[in-house]
Coordinates of C-alpha atoms and ligand atoms in Angstrom, one line a residue:
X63 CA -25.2 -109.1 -17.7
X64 CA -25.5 -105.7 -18.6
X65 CA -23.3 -103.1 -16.8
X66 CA -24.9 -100.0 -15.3
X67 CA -22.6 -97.3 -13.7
X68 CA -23.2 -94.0 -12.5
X69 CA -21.8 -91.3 -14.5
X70 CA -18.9 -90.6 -12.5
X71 CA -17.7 -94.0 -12.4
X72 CA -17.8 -94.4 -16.0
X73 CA -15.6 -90.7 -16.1
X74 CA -12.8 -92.8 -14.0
X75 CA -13.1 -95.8 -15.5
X76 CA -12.2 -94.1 -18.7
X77 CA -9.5 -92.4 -17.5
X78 CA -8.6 -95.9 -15.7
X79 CA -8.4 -97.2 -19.0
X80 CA -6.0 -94.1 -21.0
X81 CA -3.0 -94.8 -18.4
X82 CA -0.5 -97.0 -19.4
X83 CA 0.8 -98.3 -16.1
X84 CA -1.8 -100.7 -14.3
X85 CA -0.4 -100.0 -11.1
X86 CA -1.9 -96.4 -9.9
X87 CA -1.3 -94.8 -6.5
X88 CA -5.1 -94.1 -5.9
X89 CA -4.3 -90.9 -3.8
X90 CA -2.1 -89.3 -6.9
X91 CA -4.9 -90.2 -9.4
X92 CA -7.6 -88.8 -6.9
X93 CA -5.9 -85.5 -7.2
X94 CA -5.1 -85.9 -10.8
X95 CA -8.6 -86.4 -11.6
X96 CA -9.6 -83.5 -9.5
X97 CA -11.9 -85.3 -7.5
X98 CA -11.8 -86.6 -3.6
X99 CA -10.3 -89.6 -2.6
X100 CA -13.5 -90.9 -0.9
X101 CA -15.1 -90.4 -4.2
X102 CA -12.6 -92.1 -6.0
X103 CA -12.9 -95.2 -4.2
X104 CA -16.6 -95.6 -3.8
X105 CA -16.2 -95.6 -7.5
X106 CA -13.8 -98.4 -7.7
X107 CA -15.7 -100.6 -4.8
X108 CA -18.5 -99.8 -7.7
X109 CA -16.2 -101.1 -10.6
X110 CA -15.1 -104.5 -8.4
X111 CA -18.7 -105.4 -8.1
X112 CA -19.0 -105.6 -11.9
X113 CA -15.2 -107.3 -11.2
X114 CA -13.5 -104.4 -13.6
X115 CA -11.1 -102.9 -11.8
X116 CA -9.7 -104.1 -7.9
X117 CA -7.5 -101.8 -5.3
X118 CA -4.8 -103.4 -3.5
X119 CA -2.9 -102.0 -0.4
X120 CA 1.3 -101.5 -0.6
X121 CA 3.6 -100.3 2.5
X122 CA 5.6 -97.8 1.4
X123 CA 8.5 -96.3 3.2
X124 CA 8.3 -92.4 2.6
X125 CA 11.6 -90.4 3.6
X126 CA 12.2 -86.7 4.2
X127 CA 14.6 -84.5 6.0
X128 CA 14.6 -84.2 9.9
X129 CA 14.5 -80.9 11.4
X130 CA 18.2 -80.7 11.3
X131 CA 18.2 -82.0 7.7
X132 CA 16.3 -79.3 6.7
X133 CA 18.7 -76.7 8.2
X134 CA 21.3 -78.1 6.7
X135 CA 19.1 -77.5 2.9
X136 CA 19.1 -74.3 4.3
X137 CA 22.4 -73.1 5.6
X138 CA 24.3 -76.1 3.8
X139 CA 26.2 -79.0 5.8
X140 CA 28.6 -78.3 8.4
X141 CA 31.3 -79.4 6.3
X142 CA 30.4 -76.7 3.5
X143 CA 29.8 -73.7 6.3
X144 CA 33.3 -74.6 7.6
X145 CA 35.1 -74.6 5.0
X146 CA 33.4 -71.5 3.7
X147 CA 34.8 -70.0 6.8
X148 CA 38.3 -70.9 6.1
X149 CA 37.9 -69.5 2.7
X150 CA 36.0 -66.6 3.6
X151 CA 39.1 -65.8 6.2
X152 CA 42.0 -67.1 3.5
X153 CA 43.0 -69.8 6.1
X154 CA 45.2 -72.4 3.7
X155 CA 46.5 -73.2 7.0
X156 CA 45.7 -73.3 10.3
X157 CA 45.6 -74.8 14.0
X158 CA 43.1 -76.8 14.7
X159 CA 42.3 -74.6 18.2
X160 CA 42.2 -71.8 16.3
X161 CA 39.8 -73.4 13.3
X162 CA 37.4 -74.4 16.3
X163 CA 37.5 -70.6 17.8
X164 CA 37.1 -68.9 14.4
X165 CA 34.0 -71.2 13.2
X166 CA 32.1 -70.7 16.2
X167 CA 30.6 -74.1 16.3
X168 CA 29.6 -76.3 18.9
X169 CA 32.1 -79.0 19.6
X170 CA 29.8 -81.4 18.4
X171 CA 29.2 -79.9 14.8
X172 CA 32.6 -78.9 14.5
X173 CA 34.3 -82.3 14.6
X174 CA 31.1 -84.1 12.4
X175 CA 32.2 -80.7 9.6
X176 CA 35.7 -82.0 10.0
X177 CA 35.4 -85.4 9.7
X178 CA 33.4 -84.7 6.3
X179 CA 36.2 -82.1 5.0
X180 CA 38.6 -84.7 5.4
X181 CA 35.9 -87.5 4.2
X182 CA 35.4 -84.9 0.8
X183 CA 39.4 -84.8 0.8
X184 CA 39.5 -81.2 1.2
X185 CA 41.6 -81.3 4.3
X186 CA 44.6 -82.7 5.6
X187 CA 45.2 -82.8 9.3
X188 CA 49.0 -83.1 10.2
X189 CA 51.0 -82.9 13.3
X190 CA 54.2 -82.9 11.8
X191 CA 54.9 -79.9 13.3
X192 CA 54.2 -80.5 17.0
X193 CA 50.9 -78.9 16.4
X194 CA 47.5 -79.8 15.2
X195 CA 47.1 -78.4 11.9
X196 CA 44.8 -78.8 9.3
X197 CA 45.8 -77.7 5.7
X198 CA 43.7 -77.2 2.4
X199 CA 44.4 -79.6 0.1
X200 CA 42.5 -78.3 -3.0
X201 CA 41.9 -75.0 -5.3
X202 CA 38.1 -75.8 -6.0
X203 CA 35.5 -77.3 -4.2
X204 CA 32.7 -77.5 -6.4
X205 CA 29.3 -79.2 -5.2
X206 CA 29.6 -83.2 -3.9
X207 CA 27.1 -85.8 -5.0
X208 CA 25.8 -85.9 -1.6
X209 CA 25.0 -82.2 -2.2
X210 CA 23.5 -82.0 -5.3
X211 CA 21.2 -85.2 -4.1
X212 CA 19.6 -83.4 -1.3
X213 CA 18.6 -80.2 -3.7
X214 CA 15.6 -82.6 -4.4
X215 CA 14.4 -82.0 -0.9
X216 CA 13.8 -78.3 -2.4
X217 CA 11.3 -78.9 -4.9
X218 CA 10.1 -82.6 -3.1
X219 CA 9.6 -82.8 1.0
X220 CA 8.8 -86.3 0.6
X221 CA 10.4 -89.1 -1.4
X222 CA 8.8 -92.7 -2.1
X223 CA 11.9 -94.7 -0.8
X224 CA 10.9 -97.9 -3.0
X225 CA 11.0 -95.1 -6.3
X226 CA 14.5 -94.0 -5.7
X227 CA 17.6 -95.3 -7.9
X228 CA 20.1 -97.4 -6.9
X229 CA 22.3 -94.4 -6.1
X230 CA 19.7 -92.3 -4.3
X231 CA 18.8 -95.3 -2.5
X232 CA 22.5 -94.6 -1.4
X233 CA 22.5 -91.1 -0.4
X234 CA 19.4 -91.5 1.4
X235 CA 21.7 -94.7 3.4
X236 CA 23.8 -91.7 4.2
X237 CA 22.1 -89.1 5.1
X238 CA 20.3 -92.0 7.4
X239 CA 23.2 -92.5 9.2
X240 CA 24.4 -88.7 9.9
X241 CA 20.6 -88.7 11.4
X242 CA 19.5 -86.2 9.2
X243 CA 16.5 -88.3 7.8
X244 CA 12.8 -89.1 9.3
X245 CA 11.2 -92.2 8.0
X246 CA 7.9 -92.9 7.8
X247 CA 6.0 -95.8 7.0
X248 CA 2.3 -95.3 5.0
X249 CA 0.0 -97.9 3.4
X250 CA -1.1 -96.9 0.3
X251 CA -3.7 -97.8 -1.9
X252 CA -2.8 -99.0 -5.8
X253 CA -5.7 -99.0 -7.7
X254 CA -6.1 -101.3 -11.6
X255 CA -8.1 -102.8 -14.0
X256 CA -8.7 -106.3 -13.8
X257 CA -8.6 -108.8 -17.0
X258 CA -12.4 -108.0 -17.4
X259 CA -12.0 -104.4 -17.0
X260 CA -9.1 -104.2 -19.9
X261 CA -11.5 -105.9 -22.5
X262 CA -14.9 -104.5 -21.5
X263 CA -14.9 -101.0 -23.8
X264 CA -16.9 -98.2 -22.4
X265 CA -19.7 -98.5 -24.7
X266 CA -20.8 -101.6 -23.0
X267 CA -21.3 -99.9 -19.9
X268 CA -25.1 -98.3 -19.6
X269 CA -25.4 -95.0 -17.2
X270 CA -26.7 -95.6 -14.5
X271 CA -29.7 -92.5 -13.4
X272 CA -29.4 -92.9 -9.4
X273 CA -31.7 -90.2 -7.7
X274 CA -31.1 -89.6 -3.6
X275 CA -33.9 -87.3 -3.5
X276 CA -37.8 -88.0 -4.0
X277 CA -40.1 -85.5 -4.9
X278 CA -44.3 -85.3 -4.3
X279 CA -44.2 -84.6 -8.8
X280 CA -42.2 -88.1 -9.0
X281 CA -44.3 -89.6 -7.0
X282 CA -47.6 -88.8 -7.9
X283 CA -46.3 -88.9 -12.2
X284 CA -44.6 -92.5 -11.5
X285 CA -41.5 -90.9 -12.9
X286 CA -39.7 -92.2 -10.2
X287 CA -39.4 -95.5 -11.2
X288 CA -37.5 -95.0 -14.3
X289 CA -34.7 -93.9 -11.3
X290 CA -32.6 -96.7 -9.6
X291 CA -32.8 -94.9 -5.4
X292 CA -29.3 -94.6 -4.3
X293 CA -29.0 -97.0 -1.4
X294 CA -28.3 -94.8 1.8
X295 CA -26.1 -96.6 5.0
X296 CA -28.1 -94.8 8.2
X297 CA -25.5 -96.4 10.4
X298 CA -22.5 -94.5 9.2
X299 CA -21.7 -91.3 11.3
X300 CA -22.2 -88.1 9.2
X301 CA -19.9 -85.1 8.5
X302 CA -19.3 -83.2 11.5
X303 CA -21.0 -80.2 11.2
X304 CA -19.0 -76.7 12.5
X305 CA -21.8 -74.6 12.3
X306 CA -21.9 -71.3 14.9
X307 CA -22.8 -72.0 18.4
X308 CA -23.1 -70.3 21.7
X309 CA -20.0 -69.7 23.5
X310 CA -19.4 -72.2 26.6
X311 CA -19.0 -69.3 29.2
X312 CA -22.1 -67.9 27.8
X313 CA -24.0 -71.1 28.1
X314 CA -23.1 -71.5 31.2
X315 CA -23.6 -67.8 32.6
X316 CA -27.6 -68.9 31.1
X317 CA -27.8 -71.9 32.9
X318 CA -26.5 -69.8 36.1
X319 CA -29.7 -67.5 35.1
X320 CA -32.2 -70.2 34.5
X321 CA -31.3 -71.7 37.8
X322 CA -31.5 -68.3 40.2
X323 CA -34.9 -67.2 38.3
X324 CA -35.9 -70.9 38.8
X325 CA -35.1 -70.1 42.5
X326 CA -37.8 -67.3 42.7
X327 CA -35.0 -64.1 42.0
X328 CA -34.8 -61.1 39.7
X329 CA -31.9 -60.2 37.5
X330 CA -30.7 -56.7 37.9
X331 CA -27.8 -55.0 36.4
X332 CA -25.3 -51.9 37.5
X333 CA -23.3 -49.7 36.0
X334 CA -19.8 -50.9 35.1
X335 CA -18.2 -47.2 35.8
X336 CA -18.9 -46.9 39.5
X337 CA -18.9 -44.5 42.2
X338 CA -16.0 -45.2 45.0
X339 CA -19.0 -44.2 47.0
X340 CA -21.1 -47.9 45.9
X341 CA -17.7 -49.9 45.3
X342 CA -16.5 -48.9 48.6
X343 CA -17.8 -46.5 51.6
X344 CA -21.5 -47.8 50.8
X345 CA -19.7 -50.9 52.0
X346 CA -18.4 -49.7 54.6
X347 CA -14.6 -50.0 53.6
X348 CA -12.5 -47.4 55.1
X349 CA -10.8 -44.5 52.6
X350 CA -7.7 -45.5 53.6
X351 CA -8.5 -49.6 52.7
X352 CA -5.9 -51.2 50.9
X353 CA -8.1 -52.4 48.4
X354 CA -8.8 -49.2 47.0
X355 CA -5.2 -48.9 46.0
X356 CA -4.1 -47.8 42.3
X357 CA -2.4 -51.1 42.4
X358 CA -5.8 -53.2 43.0
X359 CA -8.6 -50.4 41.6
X360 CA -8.9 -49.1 37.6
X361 CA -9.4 -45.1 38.7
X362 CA -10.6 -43.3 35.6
X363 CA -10.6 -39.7 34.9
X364 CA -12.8 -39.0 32.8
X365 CA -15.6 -39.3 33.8
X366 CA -14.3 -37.0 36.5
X367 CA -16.6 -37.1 39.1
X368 CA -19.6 -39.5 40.3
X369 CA -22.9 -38.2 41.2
X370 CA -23.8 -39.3 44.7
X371 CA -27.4 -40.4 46.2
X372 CA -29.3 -37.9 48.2
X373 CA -28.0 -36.0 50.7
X374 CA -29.8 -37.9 53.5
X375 CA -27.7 -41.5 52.2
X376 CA -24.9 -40.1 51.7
X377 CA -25.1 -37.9 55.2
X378 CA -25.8 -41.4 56.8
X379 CA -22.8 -43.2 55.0
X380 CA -20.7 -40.2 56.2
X381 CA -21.7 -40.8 59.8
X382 CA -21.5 -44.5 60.0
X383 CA -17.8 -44.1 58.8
X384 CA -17.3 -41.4 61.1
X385 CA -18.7 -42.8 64.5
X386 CA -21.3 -46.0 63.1
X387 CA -24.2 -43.3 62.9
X388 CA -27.3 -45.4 64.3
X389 CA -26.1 -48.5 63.0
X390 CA -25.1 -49.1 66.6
X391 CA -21.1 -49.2 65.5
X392 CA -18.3 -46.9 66.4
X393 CA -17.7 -46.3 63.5
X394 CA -14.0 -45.9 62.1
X395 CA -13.2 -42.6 63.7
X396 CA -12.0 -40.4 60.9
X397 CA -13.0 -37.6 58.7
X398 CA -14.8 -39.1 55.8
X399 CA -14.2 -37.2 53.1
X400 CA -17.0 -36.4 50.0
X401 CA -14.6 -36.1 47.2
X402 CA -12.9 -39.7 47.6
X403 CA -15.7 -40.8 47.3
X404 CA -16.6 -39.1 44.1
X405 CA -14.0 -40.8 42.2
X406 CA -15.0 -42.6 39.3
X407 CA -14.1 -46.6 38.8
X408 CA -14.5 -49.7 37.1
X409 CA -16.1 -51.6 39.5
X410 CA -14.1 -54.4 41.4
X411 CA -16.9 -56.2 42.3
X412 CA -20.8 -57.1 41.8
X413 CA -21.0 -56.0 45.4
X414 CA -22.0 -52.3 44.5
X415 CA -24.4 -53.2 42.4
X416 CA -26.8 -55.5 45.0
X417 CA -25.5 -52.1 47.3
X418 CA -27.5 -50.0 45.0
X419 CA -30.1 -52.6 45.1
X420 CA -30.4 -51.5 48.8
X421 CA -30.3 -48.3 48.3
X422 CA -33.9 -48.1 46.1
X423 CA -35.2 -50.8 49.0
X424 CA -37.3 -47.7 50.8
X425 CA -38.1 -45.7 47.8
X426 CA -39.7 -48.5 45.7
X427 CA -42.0 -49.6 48.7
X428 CA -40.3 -53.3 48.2
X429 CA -42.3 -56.4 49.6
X430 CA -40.2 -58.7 51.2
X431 CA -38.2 -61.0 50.7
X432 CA -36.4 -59.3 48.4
X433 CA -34.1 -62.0 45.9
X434 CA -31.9 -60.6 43.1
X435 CA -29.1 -61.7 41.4
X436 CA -26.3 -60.2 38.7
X437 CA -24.0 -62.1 37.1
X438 CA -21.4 -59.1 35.4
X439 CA -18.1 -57.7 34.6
X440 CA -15.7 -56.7 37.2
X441 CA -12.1 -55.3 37.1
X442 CA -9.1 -55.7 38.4
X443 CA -5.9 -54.6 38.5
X444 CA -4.4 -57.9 38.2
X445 CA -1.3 -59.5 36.3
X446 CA -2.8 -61.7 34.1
X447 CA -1.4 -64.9 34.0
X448 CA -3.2 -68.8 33.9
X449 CA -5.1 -68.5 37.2
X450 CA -5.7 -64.8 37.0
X451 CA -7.8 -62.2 34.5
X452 CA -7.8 -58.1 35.0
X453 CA -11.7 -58.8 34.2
X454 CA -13.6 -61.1 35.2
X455 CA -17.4 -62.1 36.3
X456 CA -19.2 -62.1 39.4
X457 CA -22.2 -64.1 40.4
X458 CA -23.3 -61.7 43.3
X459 CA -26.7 -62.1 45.1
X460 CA -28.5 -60.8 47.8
X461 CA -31.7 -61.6 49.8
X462 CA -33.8 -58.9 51.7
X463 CA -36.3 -60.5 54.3
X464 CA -37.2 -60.5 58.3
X465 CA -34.9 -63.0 60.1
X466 CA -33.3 -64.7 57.6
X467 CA -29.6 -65.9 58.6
X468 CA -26.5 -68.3 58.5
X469 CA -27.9 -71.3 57.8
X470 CA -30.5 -69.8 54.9
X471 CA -27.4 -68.4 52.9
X472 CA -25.4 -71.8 53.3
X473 CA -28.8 -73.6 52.2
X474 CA -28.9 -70.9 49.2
X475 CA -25.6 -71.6 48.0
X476 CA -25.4 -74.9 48.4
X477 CA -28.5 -75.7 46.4
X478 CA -27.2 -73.0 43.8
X479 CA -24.3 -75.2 43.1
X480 CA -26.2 -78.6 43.4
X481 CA -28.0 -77.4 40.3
X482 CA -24.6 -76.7 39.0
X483 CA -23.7 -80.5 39.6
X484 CA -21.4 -79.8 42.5
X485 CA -22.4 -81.7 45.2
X486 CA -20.2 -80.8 48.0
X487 CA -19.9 -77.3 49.7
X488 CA -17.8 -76.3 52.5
X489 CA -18.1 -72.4 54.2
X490 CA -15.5 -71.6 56.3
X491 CA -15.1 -68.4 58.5
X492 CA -13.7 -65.4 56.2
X493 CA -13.9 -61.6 56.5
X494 CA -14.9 -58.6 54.6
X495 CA -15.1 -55.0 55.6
X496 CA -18.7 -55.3 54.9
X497 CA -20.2 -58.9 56.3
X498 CA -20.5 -60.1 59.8
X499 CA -20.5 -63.0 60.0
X500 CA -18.6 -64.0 56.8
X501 CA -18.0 -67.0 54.9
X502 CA -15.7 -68.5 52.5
X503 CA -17.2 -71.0 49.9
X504 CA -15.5 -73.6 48.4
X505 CA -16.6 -76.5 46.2
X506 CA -15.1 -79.9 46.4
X507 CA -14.4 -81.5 42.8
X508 CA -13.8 -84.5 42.3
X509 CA -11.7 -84.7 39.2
X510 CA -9.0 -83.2 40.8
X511 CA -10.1 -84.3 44.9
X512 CA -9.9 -80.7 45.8
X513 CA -11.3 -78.3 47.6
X514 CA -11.4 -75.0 45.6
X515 CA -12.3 -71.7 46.7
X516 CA -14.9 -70.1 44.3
X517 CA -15.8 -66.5 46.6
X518 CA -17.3 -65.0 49.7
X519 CA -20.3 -64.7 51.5
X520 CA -21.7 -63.3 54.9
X521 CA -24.4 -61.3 56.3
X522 CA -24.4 -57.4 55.6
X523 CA -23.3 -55.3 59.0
X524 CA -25.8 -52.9 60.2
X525 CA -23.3 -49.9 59.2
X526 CA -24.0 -51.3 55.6
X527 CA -27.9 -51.9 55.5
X528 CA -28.8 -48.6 58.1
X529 CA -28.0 -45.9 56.0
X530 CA -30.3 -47.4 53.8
X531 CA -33.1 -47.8 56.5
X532 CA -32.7 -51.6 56.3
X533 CA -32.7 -52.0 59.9
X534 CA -32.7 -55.5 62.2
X535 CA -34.7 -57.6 62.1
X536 CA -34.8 -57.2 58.7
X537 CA -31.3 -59.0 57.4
X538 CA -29.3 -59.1 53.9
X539 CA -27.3 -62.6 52.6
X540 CA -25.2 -61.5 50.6
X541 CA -22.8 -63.1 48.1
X542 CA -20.5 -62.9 45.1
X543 CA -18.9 -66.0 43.7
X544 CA -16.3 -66.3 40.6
X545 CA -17.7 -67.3 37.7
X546 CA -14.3 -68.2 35.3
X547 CA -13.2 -70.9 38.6
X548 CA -16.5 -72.5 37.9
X549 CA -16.0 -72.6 34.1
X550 CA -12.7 -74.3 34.2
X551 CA -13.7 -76.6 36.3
X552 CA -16.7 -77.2 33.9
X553 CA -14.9 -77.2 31.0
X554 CA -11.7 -78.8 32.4
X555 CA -9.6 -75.9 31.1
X556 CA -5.8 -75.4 33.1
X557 CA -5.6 -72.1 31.6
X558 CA -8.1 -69.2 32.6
X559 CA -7.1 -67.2 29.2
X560 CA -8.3 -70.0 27.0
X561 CA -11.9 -69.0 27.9
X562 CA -11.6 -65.7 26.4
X563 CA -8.7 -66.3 23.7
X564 CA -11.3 -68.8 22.1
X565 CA -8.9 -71.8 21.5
X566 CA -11.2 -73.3 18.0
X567 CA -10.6 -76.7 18.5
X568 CA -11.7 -76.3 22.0
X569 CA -14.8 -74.1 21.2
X570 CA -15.2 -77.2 18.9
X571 CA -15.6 -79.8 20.8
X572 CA -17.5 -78.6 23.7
X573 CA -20.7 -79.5 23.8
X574 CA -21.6 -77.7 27.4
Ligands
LIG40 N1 -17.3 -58.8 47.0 C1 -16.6 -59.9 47.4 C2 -15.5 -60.2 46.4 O1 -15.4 -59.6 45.4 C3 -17.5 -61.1 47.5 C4 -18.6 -61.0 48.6 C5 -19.8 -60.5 48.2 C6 -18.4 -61.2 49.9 C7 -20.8 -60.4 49.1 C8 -19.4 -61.1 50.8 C9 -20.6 -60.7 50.4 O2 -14.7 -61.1 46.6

């Protein structure tokens, strides 16, 4: 039978053939040969067909230092560092009680150093005096066996156990027993030539031309049959391929797009540096709200100063703080002040950009119903810890139309996160300065059989939607829900930050 081989095989089983020992570690000669270890072996599962060379596996017991070990490599054993504290302080004698202060070891290490000193016969202890003394028994102290062994752990983590001497064997025992020693056991593959691969000389062996690629000139020439087709296993699972993808949150913020455009609304947009006047008194929050705080708001200065809407808004805004204007309200009953509200921001929340949604309602001659939807930045003065982000996305919405109410926005949202695959929704009674009636919504999930809360809802007061003209029966849902809650609930992430610190292995693996 004639032997063909492919032209790498015939490379290793040359070199198979110049080593003297018959028993190689197939891992070592993989890197020898400069070749992967896959490779390697595909080439010897080629040789074994031909029966010229044969693998067979070996347990091996691999030892290296512990944790502690390797300290010790480091800052030498505690019998060394304590006696280089008695020479170090010319102590050719001393109390034991004082030995233990001046060493400054833990009670623990200190007795295991001493036990060793006197083990290495560098020590005597003696009471003979009525007191615990220890005495040094020696001029020199040069290097002990057991130290010079474990210098091999400098060049070498890891030593083949079955390789050692006799007498490394032994200091291996030792170090063993002080526990400063991890053991491992591995399987590893010894590769040789068989009987038939020691007298068959490389000049019997034909090279093999193996093609894994066809082209339309081999084909149509008939060259390709002077080719043997390597054979090609369509069951085995192929590399896994780390190519660039789209982020998860991103994914998901187009899924949350596809779904709301899918659900007849339009995407708008705001301006990240806001006006107090749309982040808060178009909402009707008072200029003395908590919320607009230092400790709660980013205030910027520069830009300095916002510019506000028309005279006739703003006029309105002023009097439905002042006394509710002709919203119908009283109002909050104090003097509402134009520069406040000129402050520049970065916006807390979605909410002032639907606001300024409303505001164009009149001048762009809308047809009702009105659906839009942002999903955006907001900021926060928040600490940032696993729950919490200083910014952070809104999915706000609002929907402008003639006696819509309650039950429409409940329907809206719960079908929003339906699409989302979360089944069950629960609103519950809330507040906001600027909704009436107002609703919390939470989702239920099951992985964790809880209710959490993802953001508010409600309908917009008069005082909100007059100064805009938007007047009853004409009605605005209105909602803004946390987007990162939703995402680690997706994604099954405990830790908010891992959505924006980009853990790889995560970003990896997720196939959202
Ligand atoms: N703006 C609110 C928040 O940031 C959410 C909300 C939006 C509430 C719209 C009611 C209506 O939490």
């Amino acid at each position: 039978m004639t032997i063909k081989l492919e032209k790498q095989t015939i490379e290793i089983f040359k070199a198979l053939k110049k080593k003297k020992s018959n028993e190689i570690n197939a891992a070592e000669f993989a890197d020898e040969l400069g070749i992967d270890y896959i490779v390697l072996m595909s080439a010897i599962n080629e040789l074994k067909k031909y029966d010229l060379a044969d693998f067979k596996e070996k347990e091996i017991f691999q030892v290296s230092l512990n944790e502690e070990g390797r300290s010790y490599l480091k800052e030498r054993l505690p019998e060394r560092q304590l006696l280089e504290v008695l020479l170090e302080k010319n102590q050719k004698e001393i109390s034991l009680e004082d030995f233990q202060k001046l060493s400054d070891f833990s009670e623990k290490l200190f007795y295991i150093g001493l036990s060793y000193m006197k083990r290495n016969r560098w020590i005597a202890q003696s009471k003979a005096t009525g007191e615990n003394k220890i005495f040094l028994i020696e001029e020199n102290f040069p290097e002990t066996e057991l130290e010079k062994f474990m210098e091999i752990f400098e060049k070498k983590n890891i030593l083949n156990y079955s390789n050692l001497s006799k007498d490394q064997k032994k200091f291996v025992d030792l170090l063993n027993k002080r526990q400063l020693i991890k053991k491992e056991k591995k399987t590893q593959r010894i590769i040789f030539l068989t009987n038939e691969g020691k007298n068959t000389k490389v000049s019997q062996i034909e090279e093999l031309h193996r093609i894994s690629k066809l082209s339309s000139d081999m084909i149509t020439s008939g060259s390709w049959r002077e080719y043997e087709l390597k054979p090609f296993d369509v069951t085995k699972q192929g590399p896994l391929l780390k190519g660039g993808k789209i982020h998860p949150v991103i994914s998901m913020i187009n899924e949350i797009q596809e779904i709301f455009l899918s659900m007849g609304f339009t995407e708008i947009r705001g301006p990240i540096i806001e006006s107090a006047f749309f982040n808060f008194d178009a909402l009707f929050q008072p200029q003395d709200h908590p919320a607009r705080e230092l400790h709660d708001t980013f205030y910027l200065d520069k830009p300095k100063e916002a510019k506000l809407p028309n005279k006739k808004n703003v006029q309105a805004v002023k009097a439905t703080h002042e006394n509710g204007g002709n919203s119908g309200s009283m109002g909050w009953g104090y003097d509402w002040d134009e520069d406040i509200a000129k402050q520049t921001l970065l916006r807390t929340h979605t909410t002032a950009t639907t606001i300024r949604r409303l505001a164009e309602f009149h001048k762009n001659n809308d047809k009702m119903p009105v659906k839009v939807f942002s999903i955006d930045r907001v900021f926060r003065n928040e600490k940032v810890d696993k729950s919490h982000l200083a910014e952070f996305t809104q999915i706000e919405g609002i929907v402008i139309d003639e006696n819509v109410n309650l039950c429409d926005l409940i329907g809206l949202i719960t079908e929003f996160y339906k699409k989302m695959g979360f089944e069950k929704i629960i609103t519950r009674p809330g507040f906001f300065p600027y909704t009436e009636p107002s609703m919390e919504v939470s989702v239920y999930f099951d992985k964790l059989g809880e209710w959490l809360e993802m953001g508010g809802s409600g309908i917009f007061r008069p005082e909100v939607t007059y100064p805009w003209g938007i007047k009853n029966p004409t009605r605005v849902l209105a909602w803004g829900l946390g987007l990162e809650r939703l995402a680690m609930l997706k994604f099954e992430r405990e830790d908010i930050r891992d959505l924006y610190i980009n853990p790889i292995k995560w970003l990896r693996e997720e196939s959202y």
